[in-house]
Short mmCIF file of C-alpha atoms and ligand atoms in Angstrom, two decimals:
data_model
loop_
_atom_site.label_atom_id
_atom_site.label_comp_id
_atom_site.label_asym_id
_atom_site.label_seq_id
_atom_site.Cartn_x
_atom_site.Cartn_y
_atom_site.Cartn_z
CA MET V 75 -15.65 22.45 44.30
CA ASP V 76 -12.24 20.87 43.78
CA LYS V 77 -13.40 17.26 43.89
CA VAL V 78 -14.56 15.26 40.88
CA ILE V 79 -17.31 12.77 41.65
CA ILE V 80 -16.55 9.38 40.12
CA PHE V 81 -19.75 7.72 38.91
CA ASP V 82 -18.97 4.18 37.87
CA THR V 83 -21.27 2.55 35.34
CA THR V 84 -19.37 -0.70 34.76
CA LEU V 85 -22.36 -2.68 36.00
CA ARG V 86 -24.83 -0.87 33.75
CA ASP V 87 -23.30 0.65 30.59
CA GLY V 88 -20.25 -1.62 30.95
CA GLU V 89 -22.46 -4.66 31.03
CA GLN V 90 -24.19 -3.45 27.86
CA ALA V 91 -20.96 -4.35 26.00
CA ALA V 92 -21.75 -7.03 23.42
CA GLY V 93 -20.91 -10.41 24.91
CA ALA V 94 -20.45 -9.27 28.53
CA ALA V 95 -21.77 -11.88 30.89
CA LEU V 96 -22.21 -11.04 34.55
CA SER V 97 -24.24 -13.05 37.03
CA VAL V 98 -25.91 -11.40 40.02
CA GLN V 99 -23.09 -12.70 42.23
CA ASP V 100 -20.44 -11.34 39.81
CA LYS V 101 -22.11 -7.94 39.97
CA LEU V 102 -22.04 -7.97 43.75
CA ASP V 103 -18.34 -8.96 43.75
CA ILE V 104 -17.57 -6.07 41.38
CA ALA V 105 -19.69 -3.62 43.40
CA LYS V 106 -17.73 -4.53 46.56
CA GLN V 107 -14.46 -3.89 44.74
CA LEU V 108 -15.82 -0.56 43.44
CA GLU V 109 -16.63 0.38 47.01
CA ARG V 110 -13.09 -0.52 48.13
CA LEU V 111 -11.85 1.60 45.23
CA GLY V 112 -13.81 4.51 46.66
CA VAL V 113 -16.13 5.35 43.75
CA ASP V 114 -18.75 7.87 44.84
CA VAL V 115 -21.66 6.42 42.86
CA ILE V 116 -22.17 2.87 41.59
CA GLU V 117 -24.71 2.63 38.78
CA ALA V 118 -25.78 -0.91 39.59
CA GLY V 119 -28.15 -1.60 36.70
CA PHE V 120 -31.34 -0.89 34.82
CA PRO V 121 -34.06 -2.60 36.92
CA ILE V 122 -36.90 -2.45 34.36
CA SER V 123 -34.75 -4.14 31.70
CA SER V 124 -34.77 -7.66 33.23
CA PRO V 125 -35.54 -9.54 36.46
CA GLY V 126 -31.80 -10.31 36.76
CA ASP V 127 -30.93 -6.61 36.65
CA PHE V 128 -33.61 -5.84 39.22
CA GLU V 129 -32.26 -8.53 41.55
CA ALA V 130 -28.66 -7.34 41.15
CA VAL V 131 -29.54 -3.70 41.91
CA GLN V 132 -31.59 -4.75 44.93
CA LEU V 133 -28.77 -6.90 46.32
CA ILE V 134 -26.12 -4.24 45.74
CA ALA V 135 -28.37 -1.59 47.32
CA ARG V 136 -28.62 -3.72 50.47
CA GLU V 137 -24.91 -4.60 50.69
CA ILE V 138 -23.09 -1.41 49.73
CA ARG V 139 -22.85 1.15 52.50
CA LYS V 140 -20.23 3.71 51.48
CA SER V 141 -20.96 4.51 47.81
CA SER V 142 -24.29 5.82 46.55
CA VAL V 143 -26.16 3.17 44.58
CA CYS V 144 -27.93 4.32 41.44
CA ALA V 145 -30.63 2.68 39.31
CA LEU V 146 -31.29 3.71 35.72
CA ALA V 147 -34.80 4.33 34.40
CA HIS V 148 -36.47 5.36 31.15
CA ALA V 149 -38.56 8.50 31.46
CA ASN V 150 -41.78 6.67 32.23
CA THR V 151 -43.61 5.96 35.45
CA GLU V 152 -43.28 2.18 35.39
CA ALA V 153 -39.49 2.29 34.90
CA ILE V 154 -39.04 4.91 37.63
CA ASP V 155 -41.20 2.99 40.11
CA ARG V 156 -39.27 -0.20 39.35
CA ALA V 157 -35.94 1.60 39.76
CA TRP V 158 -37.04 2.90 43.15
CA GLU V 159 -38.27 -0.53 44.24
CA ALA V 160 -34.82 -1.96 43.47
CA VAL V 161 -32.70 0.79 45.01
CA LYS V 162 -34.75 1.96 47.99
CA LYS V 163 -32.81 -0.01 50.62
CA ALA V 164 -29.54 1.67 49.70
CA LYS V 165 -27.95 3.94 52.27
CA ARG V 166 -27.68 6.60 49.54
CA PRO V 167 -30.12 5.77 46.73
CA ARG V 168 -30.12 7.60 43.41
CA ILE V 169 -32.53 7.39 40.47
CA HIS V 170 -31.09 8.24 37.04
CA ILE V 171 -33.64 9.10 34.35
CA PHE V 172 -32.74 9.41 30.68
CA LEU V 173 -34.67 10.64 27.66
CA SER V 174 -33.48 11.41 24.14
CA ALA V 175 -33.09 15.07 23.29
CA SER V 176 -31.60 15.29 19.78
CA ASP V 177 -33.81 15.98 16.77
CA ILE V 178 -32.41 12.83 15.15
CA HIS V 179 -33.78 10.69 18.00
CA LEU V 180 -37.01 12.68 18.32
CA LEU V 181 -37.78 12.44 14.63
CA TYR V 182 -36.76 8.87 13.84
CA GLN V 183 -37.12 7.05 17.13
CA LEU V 184 -39.50 8.71 19.57
CA LYS V 185 -41.67 10.62 17.09
CA LYS V 186 -42.26 13.38 19.63
CA THR V 187 -41.85 17.14 19.58
CA ARG V 188 -39.31 19.07 21.65
CA GLU V 189 -42.13 20.50 23.79
CA GLU V 190 -43.45 17.02 24.55
CA ILE V 191 -39.96 15.81 25.54
CA LEU V 192 -39.52 18.84 27.78
CA GLU V 193 -42.79 18.16 29.54
CA ILE V 194 -42.10 14.43 30.05
CA SER V 195 -38.61 15.20 31.42
CA ARG V 196 -40.02 17.66 33.93
CA GLU V 197 -42.84 15.34 35.04
CA MET V 198 -40.65 12.27 35.41
CA VAL V 199 -38.00 14.07 37.46
CA ALA V 200 -40.79 15.31 39.74
CA ARG V 201 -42.06 11.74 40.13
CA ALA V 202 -38.60 10.38 41.05
CA LYS V 203 -38.13 13.28 43.46
CA LYS V 204 -41.06 11.99 45.52
CA TYR V 205 -38.99 8.88 46.19
CA THR V 206 -35.54 10.31 46.74
CA ASP V 207 -33.74 13.61 46.89
CA ASP V 208 -30.93 12.33 44.74
CA VAL V 209 -32.20 12.45 41.14
CA GLU V 210 -30.05 12.54 38.02
CA PHE V 211 -31.31 13.45 34.56
CA SER V 212 -29.65 12.75 31.18
CA PRO V 213 -30.81 14.31 27.90
CA MET V 214 -29.63 11.47 25.68
CA ASP V 215 -27.55 12.26 22.59
CA ALA V 216 -26.87 15.71 24.06
CA SER V 217 -23.76 16.26 21.95
CA ARG V 218 -25.93 16.14 18.78
CA THR V 219 -28.64 18.37 20.24
CA GLU V 220 -28.97 22.10 19.67
CA PRO V 221 -27.33 23.66 22.77
CA ALA V 222 -30.18 26.15 23.26
CA TYR V 223 -32.61 23.23 23.68
CA ILE V 224 -30.28 21.52 26.17
CA TYR V 225 -30.28 24.75 28.23
CA ARG V 226 -34.09 24.69 28.34
CA ILE V 227 -34.22 21.03 29.39
CA ALA V 228 -31.53 21.63 32.00
CA GLU V 229 -33.35 24.54 33.56
CA ALA V 230 -36.66 22.64 33.61
CA VAL V 231 -35.34 19.42 35.17
CA ILE V 232 -33.31 21.26 37.80
CA LYS V 233 -36.43 23.23 38.70
CA ALA V 234 -38.29 19.92 38.99
CA GLY V 235 -35.67 18.64 41.43
CA ALA V 236 -32.78 17.06 39.50
CA THR V 237 -29.61 17.31 41.59
CA THR V 238 -27.30 16.04 38.84
CA LEU V 239 -27.50 17.05 35.19
CA ASN V 240 -25.64 14.54 33.07
CA ILE V 241 -24.57 15.45 29.53
CA PRO V 242 -24.05 12.29 27.49
CA ASP V 243 -22.02 12.02 24.31
CA THR V 244 -24.11 8.95 23.58
CA VAL V 245 -22.58 8.03 20.23
CA GLY V 246 -19.04 9.28 20.90
CA TYR V 247 -19.37 11.99 18.26
CA ALA V 248 -18.06 15.10 20.02
CA MET V 249 -14.63 16.65 19.68
CA PRO V 250 -12.98 17.77 22.94
CA GLN V 251 -13.17 21.51 22.31
CA GLU V 252 -16.73 21.32 21.03
CA PHE V 253 -17.82 19.23 24.01
CA GLY V 254 -16.06 21.61 26.39
CA ASP V 255 -17.87 24.54 24.75
CA LEU V 256 -21.20 22.78 25.34
CA ILE V 257 -20.41 22.37 29.05
CA GLU V 258 -19.25 25.97 29.32
CA GLY V 259 -22.42 27.09 27.51
CA ILE V 260 -24.53 25.23 30.06
CA PHE V 261 -22.85 27.07 32.93
CA LYS V 262 -23.36 30.41 31.19
CA ASN V 263 -26.93 29.94 29.95
CA VAL V 264 -28.79 27.88 32.54
CA PRO V 265 -29.83 30.28 35.34
CA ASN V 266 -30.27 27.64 38.06
CA ILE V 267 -27.25 25.50 37.08
CA ARG V 268 -25.48 26.01 40.44
CA LYS V 269 -28.25 23.99 42.11
CA ALA V 270 -27.04 20.82 40.33
CA VAL V 271 -23.81 18.98 39.71
CA VAL V 272 -22.90 18.93 36.02
CA SER V 273 -21.85 15.47 34.92
CA VAL V 274 -20.55 13.98 31.66
CA HIS V 275 -20.90 10.54 30.12
CA CYS V 276 -18.63 10.06 27.10
CA HIS V 277 -18.54 7.13 24.72
CA ASN V 278 -15.43 6.12 22.90
CA ASP V 279 -16.47 5.63 19.27
CA LEU V 280 -13.73 7.95 18.03
CA GLY V 281 -11.36 7.06 20.87
CA LEU V 282 -12.08 10.39 22.61
CA GLY V 283 -14.09 9.30 25.66
CA VAL V 284 -11.37 10.20 28.18
CA ALA V 285 -10.24 13.35 26.33
CA ASN V 286 -13.82 14.66 26.17
CA SER V 287 -14.43 13.89 29.86
CA LEU V 288 -11.24 15.68 30.91
CA GLU V 289 -12.05 18.70 28.75
CA ALA V 290 -15.50 18.84 30.37
CA VAL V 291 -13.89 18.76 33.80
CA GLN V 292 -11.65 21.66 32.76
CA ARG V 293 -14.78 23.60 31.88
CA GLY V 294 -16.50 22.96 35.20
CA ALA V 295 -18.12 19.48 35.12
CA ARG V 296 -17.71 17.83 38.53
CA GLN V 297 -19.01 14.32 37.92
CA VAL V 298 -17.54 11.91 35.39
CA GLU V 299 -19.31 8.73 34.35
CA CYS V 300 -16.90 5.98 33.44
CA THR V 301 -16.24 2.25 33.53
CA VAL V 302 -13.41 -0.02 34.66
CA ASN V 303 -11.24 -0.97 31.63
CA GLY V 304 -13.43 1.38 29.54
CA ILE V 305 -15.93 -1.37 28.72
CA GLY V 306 -19.40 -0.42 27.50
CA GLU V 307 -21.79 -0.11 24.61
CA ARG V 308 -19.98 -0.44 21.19
CA ALA V 309 -16.42 0.98 21.59
CA GLY V 310 -17.08 1.47 25.30
CA ASN V 311 -17.10 4.34 27.79
CA ALA V 312 -14.40 6.62 29.16
CA ALA V 313 -12.02 4.44 31.21
CA MET V 314 -12.20 5.11 34.94
CA GLU V 315 -8.53 4.30 35.54
CA GLU V 316 -7.37 6.73 32.83
CA ILE V 317 -9.48 9.62 34.10
CA VAL V 318 -8.52 9.09 37.73
CA MET V 319 -4.81 8.72 36.99
CA ALA V 320 -4.81 11.72 34.63
CA LEU V 321 -6.33 13.86 37.38
CA LYS V 322 -3.87 12.49 39.93
CA THR V 323 -0.70 12.48 37.83
CA ARG V 324 -1.43 15.94 36.43
CA SER V 325 -2.82 17.50 39.59
CA ASP V 326 -0.41 20.37 38.82
CA PHE V 327 -2.59 21.04 35.76
CA TYR V 328 -6.09 20.22 37.00
CA HIS V 329 -5.85 21.09 40.72
CA LEU V 330 -8.63 18.57 41.35
CA THR V 331 -8.98 15.44 43.45
CA THR V 332 -11.11 12.30 43.57
CA ASN V 333 -12.02 9.91 46.38
CA ILE V 334 -10.39 6.98 44.60
CA ASP V 335 -7.87 4.77 46.38
CA THR V 336 -5.76 4.27 43.27
CA THR V 337 -3.94 1.25 44.73
CA GLN V 338 -7.19 -0.69 44.17
CA ILE V 339 -7.29 0.04 40.43
CA TYR V 340 -5.36 -3.00 39.25
CA LYS V 341 -7.49 -5.41 41.29
CA ALA V 342 -10.68 -3.82 39.97
CA SER V 343 -9.41 -4.12 36.42
CA ARG V 344 -8.46 -7.78 36.83
CA LEU V 345 -11.78 -8.64 38.42
CA VAL V 346 -13.81 -6.96 35.68
CA SER V 347 -11.70 -8.58 32.98
CA GLU V 348 -12.06 -12.05 34.49
CA LEU V 349 -15.76 -11.83 35.20
CA THR V 350 -16.74 -10.31 31.85
CA GLY V 351 -14.30 -12.50 29.89
CA PHE V 352 -12.85 -9.39 28.16
CA ALA V 353 -9.06 -9.52 28.07
CA VAL V 354 -7.24 -6.20 28.57
CA GLN V 355 -5.06 -5.22 25.60
CA PRO V 356 -1.34 -5.23 26.53
CA ASN V 357 -0.79 -1.57 25.63
CA LYS V 358 -3.89 -0.33 27.51
CA ALA V 359 -2.96 2.77 29.53
CA ILE V 360 -2.54 2.28 33.30
CA ILE V 361 -3.52 -1.40 33.55
CA GLY V 362 -2.24 -3.12 30.38
CA ALA V 363 0.50 -5.73 30.83
CA ASN V 364 3.00 -3.45 29.05
CA ALA V 365 1.97 -0.21 30.77
CA PHE V 366 5.03 -0.30 33.04
CA ARG V 367 7.39 -2.45 30.97
CA HIS V 368 10.43 -0.83 29.38
CA GLU V 369 11.88 -2.54 26.35
CA SER V 370 14.41 -0.17 24.84
CA GLY V 371 17.91 -0.27 26.32
CA ILE V 372 18.02 3.50 26.79
CA HIS V 373 14.72 3.46 28.69
CA GLN V 374 15.78 0.53 30.88
CA ASP V 375 19.04 2.26 31.68
CA GLY V 376 17.16 5.43 32.65
CA VAL V 377 14.64 3.64 34.85
CA ILE V 378 17.39 1.75 36.68
CA LYS V 379 19.17 5.03 37.38
CA LYS V 380 16.02 6.94 38.36
CA ALA V 381 12.47 5.74 37.61
CA ILE V 382 11.21 9.26 36.93
CA THR V 383 13.29 9.38 33.72
CA TYR V 384 10.70 7.27 31.86
CA GLU V 385 7.97 6.54 34.38
CA ILE V 386 5.35 9.21 35.07
CA MET V 387 3.49 7.01 37.58
CA ASP V 388 4.69 4.56 40.16
CA PRO V 389 3.20 1.11 39.27
CA LYS V 390 2.60 0.63 43.00
CA SER V 391 0.27 3.64 43.01
CA VAL V 392 -2.21 1.72 40.84
CA GLY V 393 -1.67 -1.54 42.72
CA VAL V 394 0.31 -3.41 40.05
CA PRO V 395 1.89 -6.33 41.90
CA SER V 396 5.65 -6.35 41.94
CA SER V 397 7.49 -8.94 39.88
CA SER V 398 10.68 -8.52 41.88
CA LEU V 399 9.44 -9.81 45.24
CA VAL V 400 9.58 -13.58 45.08
CA LEU V 401 8.63 -16.61 47.13
CA GLY V 402 9.98 -20.07 46.40
CA LYS V 403 9.36 -23.69 47.19
CA LEU V 404 10.95 -23.34 50.63
CA SER V 405 8.60 -20.51 51.64
CA GLY V 406 6.22 -21.58 54.37
CA ARG V 407 2.55 -21.01 55.00
CA HIS V 408 3.27 -18.08 57.28
CA ALA V 409 5.33 -16.21 54.65
CA PHE V 410 2.65 -16.95 52.07
CA LYS V 411 -0.11 -15.64 54.33
CA GLU V 412 1.89 -12.48 55.08
CA ARG V 413 2.51 -11.86 51.39
CA LEU V 414 -1.20 -12.25 50.71
CA ALA V 415 -2.01 -9.74 53.43
CA GLU V 416 0.52 -7.28 51.96
CA LEU V 417 -1.21 -7.69 48.61
CA GLY V 418 -4.49 -6.88 50.32
CA TYR V 419 -6.02 -10.38 50.43
CA ILE V 420 -7.49 -11.60 53.69
CA MET V 421 -8.73 -15.17 53.29
CA ASP V 422 -10.60 -17.55 55.54
CA GLU V 423 -8.73 -20.70 56.69
CA GLU V 424 -10.33 -22.99 54.12
CA SER V 425 -9.51 -20.74 51.13
CA LEU V 426 -6.02 -20.15 52.51
CA LYS V 427 -5.48 -23.90 52.72
CA HIS V 428 -6.42 -24.36 49.05
CA ALA V 429 -4.42 -21.34 47.93
CA PHE V 430 -1.33 -22.52 49.84
CA GLN V 431 -1.59 -25.95 48.29
CA ALA V 432 -1.86 -24.41 44.83
CA PHE V 433 1.14 -22.20 45.66
CA LYS V 434 3.21 -25.25 46.68
CA GLU V 435 2.30 -27.06 43.47
CA LEU V 436 3.29 -23.99 41.48
CA ALA V 437 6.55 -23.54 43.39
CA ASP V 438 7.47 -27.12 42.47
CA LYS V 439 7.21 -26.24 38.80
CA LYS V 440 8.41 -22.66 38.89
CA ARG V 441 11.60 -21.57 40.65
CA GLU V 442 10.40 -18.10 41.59
CA VAL V 443 6.80 -17.30 42.44
CA THR V 444 6.18 -13.56 42.01
CA ASP V 445 3.35 -11.37 43.26
CA ARG V 446 1.78 -11.53 39.82
CA ASP V 447 1.78 -15.34 40.03
CA ILE V 448 0.23 -15.27 43.50
CA GLU V 449 -2.39 -12.83 42.37
CA SER V 450 -3.31 -15.02 39.40
CA LEU V 451 -3.37 -18.10 41.58
CA ILE V 452 -5.72 -16.78 44.19
CA ALA V 453 -8.07 -15.23 41.62
CA GLU V 454 -9.34 -18.79 41.29
CA GLU V 455 -10.03 -19.04 45.03
CA LEU V 456 -11.87 -15.75 45.08
CA ARG V 457 -14.26 -16.51 42.22
CA THR V 458 -17.52 -17.31 43.92
CA VAL V 459 -18.71 -20.21 41.77
CA THR V 460 -20.12 -23.36 43.27
CA GLU V 461 -18.63 -26.25 41.35
CA VAL V 462 -21.11 -28.76 40.02
CA TYR V 463 -18.33 -30.66 38.22
CA HIS V 464 -14.72 -30.56 39.38
CA LEU V 465 -11.78 -31.15 37.04
CA ASP V 466 -9.79 -34.02 38.52
CA HIS V 467 -7.52 -35.15 35.71
CA VAL V 468 -6.67 -34.10 32.18
CA GLU V 469 -4.27 -35.73 29.77
CA VAL V 470 -3.62 -35.08 26.07
CA SER V 471 -1.63 -36.62 23.33
CA CYS V 472 -0.86 -34.47 20.31
CA GLY V 473 1.87 -33.57 17.86
CA ASN V 474 2.39 -32.91 14.17
CA HIS V 475 1.74 -36.58 13.22
CA ASN V 476 -0.88 -37.36 15.89
CA ILE V 477 -4.60 -36.88 16.03
CA PRO V 478 -5.11 -34.82 19.19
CA THR V 479 -6.68 -37.06 21.82
CA ALA V 480 -7.76 -36.10 25.33
CA THR V 481 -8.81 -38.04 28.39
CA VAL V 482 -10.52 -36.22 31.24
CA ARG V 483 -11.85 -37.25 34.60
CA LEU V 484 -14.36 -35.06 36.41
CA ILE V 485 -15.87 -35.41 39.86
CA GLY V 486 -19.61 -35.22 39.33
CA PRO V 487 -22.36 -33.67 41.48
CA ASP V 488 -22.74 -36.97 43.37
CA GLY V 489 -19.03 -36.98 44.28
CA GLN V 490 -18.27 -39.85 41.89
CA PRO V 491 -15.52 -39.72 39.25
CA VAL V 492 -16.58 -39.89 35.59
CA ALA V 493 -14.03 -40.30 32.80
CA ASP V 494 -14.23 -40.01 29.02
CA ALA V 495 -12.00 -39.42 26.00
CA ALA V 496 -12.36 -37.63 22.68
CA LEU V 497 -10.51 -36.61 19.55
CA GLY V 498 -10.30 -33.00 18.41
CA THR V 499 -8.86 -30.67 15.80
CA GLY V 500 -6.30 -29.57 18.39
CA PRO V 501 -5.49 -30.46 22.01
CA VAL V 502 -7.82 -27.82 23.51
CA ASP V 503 -10.65 -28.89 21.21
CA ALA V 504 -10.08 -32.54 22.22
CA VAL V 505 -10.22 -31.63 25.92
CA TYR V 506 -13.42 -29.61 25.43
CA GLU V 507 -14.98 -32.46 23.45
CA ALA V 508 -14.13 -34.96 26.20
CA ILE V 509 -15.63 -32.65 28.85
CA ASN V 510 -18.75 -32.20 26.68
CA ARG V 511 -19.24 -35.97 26.54
CA ILE V 512 -19.56 -35.96 30.33
CA VAL V 513 -21.32 -32.66 31.08
CA LYS V 514 -23.65 -32.70 28.07
CA VAL V 515 -24.72 -29.04 28.02
CA PRO V 516 -24.94 -27.64 24.48
CA ASN V 517 -22.86 -24.49 24.12
CA LYS V 518 -20.63 -22.63 21.69
CA LEU V 519 -17.14 -21.29 22.44
CA THR V 520 -17.22 -17.62 21.38
CA GLU V 521 -13.99 -16.25 22.83
CA PHE V 522 -10.65 -17.76 23.79
CA THR V 523 -7.58 -15.80 24.86
CA VAL V 524 -4.38 -17.02 26.43
CA LYS V 525 -1.61 -14.90 27.90
CA SER V 526 1.31 -15.38 30.22
CA VAL V 527 1.19 -13.81 33.67
CA THR V 528 4.95 -13.21 33.86
CA GLU V 529 7.91 -13.61 31.53
CA GLY V 530 9.88 -16.83 31.08
CA ILE V 531 9.33 -20.34 29.82
CA ASP V 532 7.96 -21.50 33.19
CA ALA V 533 5.38 -18.69 33.39
CA ILE V 534 1.77 -19.25 34.36
CA GLY V 535 -0.55 -19.21 31.36
CA GLU V 536 -3.90 -17.58 31.95
CA VAL V 537 -6.88 -18.47 29.78
CA LEU V 538 -10.05 -16.39 29.51
CA ILE V 539 -12.96 -17.83 27.57
CA ARG V 540 -16.57 -17.08 26.85
CA ILE V 541 -19.21 -19.63 25.92
CA GLU V 542 -22.75 -19.07 24.77
CA SER V 543 -25.74 -21.23 25.59
CA ASN V 544 -29.35 -20.34 24.72
CA GLY V 545 -28.33 -16.78 23.89
CA VAL V 546 -26.64 -16.20 27.27
CA ASN V 547 -22.88 -15.69 27.67
CA TYR V 548 -20.78 -17.20 30.46
CA SER V 549 -17.13 -16.35 31.10
CA GLY V 550 -14.47 -18.67 32.47
CA ARG V 551 -10.92 -18.29 33.69
CA GLY V 552 -8.16 -20.79 34.33
CA ALA V 553 -4.48 -20.47 35.19
CA ASP V 554 -1.70 -23.05 35.18
CA THR V 555 1.88 -23.46 34.00
CA ASP V 556 0.41 -25.88 31.43
CA ILE V 557 -1.87 -24.00 29.04
CA ILE V 558 -3.91 -27.10 28.19
CA VAL V 559 -4.70 -27.52 31.89
CA ALA V 560 -5.44 -23.77 32.12
CA SER V 561 -7.80 -24.13 29.14
CA ALA V 562 -9.57 -27.08 30.76
CA LYS V 563 -9.93 -25.13 34.03
CA ALA V 564 -11.34 -22.12 32.16
CA TYR V 565 -13.89 -24.28 30.39
CA MET V 566 -14.95 -26.00 33.62
CA ASN V 567 -15.26 -22.59 35.26
CA ALA V 568 -17.58 -21.32 32.50
CA LEU V 569 -19.60 -24.57 32.50
CA ASN V 570 -20.03 -24.45 36.27
CA ARG V 571 -21.37 -20.90 35.98
CA LEU V 572 -23.79 -22.05 33.32
CA LEU V 573 -24.89 -25.03 35.44
CA ALA V 574 -25.30 -22.83 38.54
CA VAL V 575 -27.69 -20.55 36.60
CA LYS V 576 -29.61 -23.58 35.25
CA LYS V 577 -30.00 -24.90 38.79
CA VAL V 578 -31.47 -21.60 40.02
CA LYS V 579 -33.86 -21.45 37.04
CA LYS V 580 -35.18 -25.01 37.57
O1 KIV X 141 -24.88 6.83 26.52
C1 KIV X 141 -25.90 7.28 27.06
O2 KIV X 141 -26.49 8.26 26.64
C2 KIV X 141 -26.38 6.58 28.24
C3 KIV X 141 -27.46 7.26 29.01
C4 KIV X 141 -28.39 6.27 29.62
C5 KIV X 141 -26.86 8.17 30.03
O3 KIV X 141 -25.86 5.55 28.61
ZN1 ZN X 142 -23.86 5.31 27.69
#
């Protein structure tokens, strides 16, 4: 088999990242982008873990038609039945069962013997198999388990009907060669191994998630579990974009393919970053802001003469919008619409009207509007949040001898304007205080990042924030040439998400 199956677990392991905050609607939006990206399997959630997870998996299972949709389950009957209930309407449903295998976990956590674990694994796979043909099994903490015991588990679960055997490096402990040897050992020592696809799931605690996954692929694994932007438990999972682009860029070395439409990578990365509230570090491979920027004179000279001198990938191949194609204030609606279509955005008339208006306002402030600006601008339009409060006006006074003071006016749920003012330790704090005086929902700001979308003094500033209320996190995003306005928009966006959830829960 010369194809590597891409199993995306952004919505399950990715969402386990501390502070990640995805609503059911966010998860559906991400699942649709994953489908456009061409991932083979979407692990949509862990249905037994919460009603919200159950609902998200059920919705994704109904809506997604091309990718397989997978639900995670502990190795017990209740979790497996719940997983099936959530995923059964999928066109291609998969149940993924996991159970610890290492002596460390057996001794300190599960307090069970190896024989007991073996028996439970076998029985639970057989139970899932009654529901669907597509059953995956993971012996958790496999990289710290005696290989001979992994071989026994593998043989037993495949005999019971598992069609995918996933080998997790749960705590990101393995070294590439050692992990590769484990995979090779499985192929050599498990008699029925050819009846299943061997998969790997590598965490990044030592920064080796991608290296370990690629080594496993070299040794015969044909499914890789990964997440967009590498998000996940603790230091995260192997990054999908890095694995896919390594296989593609070095196809001369691997001779393997994937189903991924790589031009959708950048959009997927942006969406996941915005909806989780996790900013992408500038030097992040493939999708970081600096990934295709050349600073040194020698490098710039080379790239101008022939890109291949210092660029191993074409930025277009991962969907990075160009910063050389520009629109300006004289560009009309038609040109704007065409540019959007070229960037892959098809909008309904109403959204187009708003986006065009926002574009015109931006073009008044900024001489050249690049693809990156347009992309940032319409991200706002595409975020499916119903606004309870709308930001109508924001004004601040600040300076080194002033006490920062903000006045804001919001349009409330009844369509009426409400204004208030507040002092703060800085201009953003003052704006947030003024908004709080109107909206009155207790919350704590836990994350605030600001970055510029393009270079130059007139660049759009993009703010990503996270707030916490009653133990739940909500992300918000705002973009504007004025970073105070962008900060206010981001806060309103997060508050509206919080209020939308409150409304549903009432
Ligand atoms: O890291 C891990 O072991 C997991 C399993 C559920 C596959 O996430
Ligand atoms: Zn994991």
